[in-house]
Amino acid sequence: MLFNSVSFAVFIVAAFILYYLVPHKYRWVFLLAASYGFYMNLQIGYGLLLFGATALTYLLALRLEAASGSGAKRLCLLGGILPLVLLLLFYKTAGPVIDRLNTLSDAGRLAMQPFTVKILLPAGVSFYFFQSMGYLIDVYRGKIRAERHFGYYALFVSFFPQLLAGPIGRADSLLPQYKKKRPFVYENVTYGLKLMAWGYFKKLVIADVFAGVVNKVYDQAQSYVGLVFIVVTVMFAIEIYCDFSGYSDIAVGCAKLFGIELMTNFKSPYFSFSIREFWSRWHISLSTWFRDYVYIPLGGNRVSKWRHCLNLLLTFLVSGFWHGSSLTYILWGGIHGLLQIIETLLFPKKRKGVEVRRRKHLWQLPLTFILLCVTWVFFRANTMQDALWIFSRLFWDASRPLNYLQTGITCLGLSPAAALGMTLSVALLALYDFASLKRDVIADFSRQKFFVRWPVYVLFLVVIALFAPKGVATEFIYFKF
């Protein structure tokens, strides 16, 4: 059940109404049943995997807390983490390996029958596995106590707004919210609906529209040359941001309807003055997860300079591999690690134990965005060969500027009306994100007078209805991770 489907619209309306009709002490039961129904609507077998991960980490957290020796505690921790990590490795690598073997078999380079089985990554598995592992590690560290109530813990792992693509929650923040009485609060509901509407605008009007052009070029990369690669790479940077932050806005807004506060997952990331700052604003729940459960256990920055650099590189390589086992994803993660190392060496946060205040310069904004776009090429390219082709043909025929420009425009295949619509939607996105740097745009606008607010709300909904692609609902990009 996709957020951008008619079935979800029916589901969320029914769930919202019934939730506030159910007595408080049974609401966790209702939300748990709704979450499993939401997930199993995709595939019934998914529910078994979700329940298995939940039961395993729940039982081992209790056993870990009761264990007396450090060896027993570590055994419980490994007993919960290793199966989930191995399952993730299996799902991340088995499909690509089978596809590669089938390719070699079809080419006659391998004497074997092609595999007919397809191994697909279950939707959301990375996110709720990470959430479960984070909980177990926090219990091991003594940061939180193991949850005794299985139902509340199961709801923490499976809460449907964040189940498929986050934000990855923390137990110390979410578990108390599930137990607390949550009355109907009009302001929470209206704020949640407005945030959801903004998320749908980013997904349907920007991401899905841009995806049509990006996919056309990137899926046949070696049929194109020149300026078109620069344009569609910038378009992909906008597409992936709007697709994933749009999902996160819908998830956070949806949770708010039920009185649950999820963490903000994106904070105007393309207004970053450095790669380091970008990662403090992009996919915050995942980047902080890697920081707390990978980077810091490796030693973080509390070690020698070269080891600190190695820790940064390893963390980003793991992040790249998490996105996919292909070389393009690993290289994408590695480049981000190297960029972080360069920034750390050139611009340390502390020098001789004293905090260093680094002045921000306007030129750093476009430079950071350009570096990000370079890495997005590897992230989006279907193969390493395609990525190398793109970089080698970026400035093909650039010595003849008019030809270079004309070829790029022709290859995009956009009508003037479509190009204008895309430009206006991105301008609105940029204005919103810029304003969000210092204020809550939705809350501020909600305080405007009725005759100012409502025409804008109606116009906004009309734009979504008119300009969103019609037909089958498209999946969100991060579902495949």
CSV table of C-alpha atoms in Angstrom, one decimal, residues 9 17 37 39 55 69 94 100 203 213 218 223 241 278 307 319 325-326 337 367 371 396 425 435-437 464 472:
chain,number,residue,atom,x,y,z
A,9,ALA,CA,-6.3,7.4,1.2
A,17,ILE,CA,-11.6,8.0,12.5
A,37,GLY,CA,-2.4,-4.9,7.9
A,39,TYR,CA,2.5,-4.0,5.7
A,55,ALA,CA,10.3,-11.2,18.7
A,69,GLY,CA,28.4,-10.9,33.1
A,94,ALA,CA,21.7,-12.5,-3.6
A,100,ARG,CA,25.2,-11.4,-12.9
A,203,LYS,CA,6.6,13.6,-4.6
A,213,VAL,CA,13.1,12.9,-18.0
A,218,TYR,CA,20.0,7.5,-17.5
A,223,SER,CA,22.7,7.1,-26.4
A,241,TYR,CA,15.4,14.9,-2.6
A,278,PHE,CA,24.9,18.3,4.1
A,307,ARG,CA,42.4,6.4,12.5
A,319,SER,CA,26.5,3.4,4.1
A,325,SER,CA,26.1,-4.0,-3.4
A,326,SER,CA,27.0,-2.7,-6.9
A,337,GLY,CA,33.9,9.5,2.9
A,367,LEU,CA,30.5,24.3,-4.8
A,371,LEU,CA,30.2,18.0,-5.6
A,396,TRP,CA,31.1,16.8,-25.7
A,425,SER,CA,7.9,24.1,-8.9
A,435,ALA,CA,12.5,30.0,4.7
A,436,SER,CA,12.6,26.8,6.7
A,437,LEU,CA,16.2,27.5,7.7
A,464,ILE,CA,-1.4,18.7,-7.1
A,472,VAL,CA,-0.5,3.8,-11.5
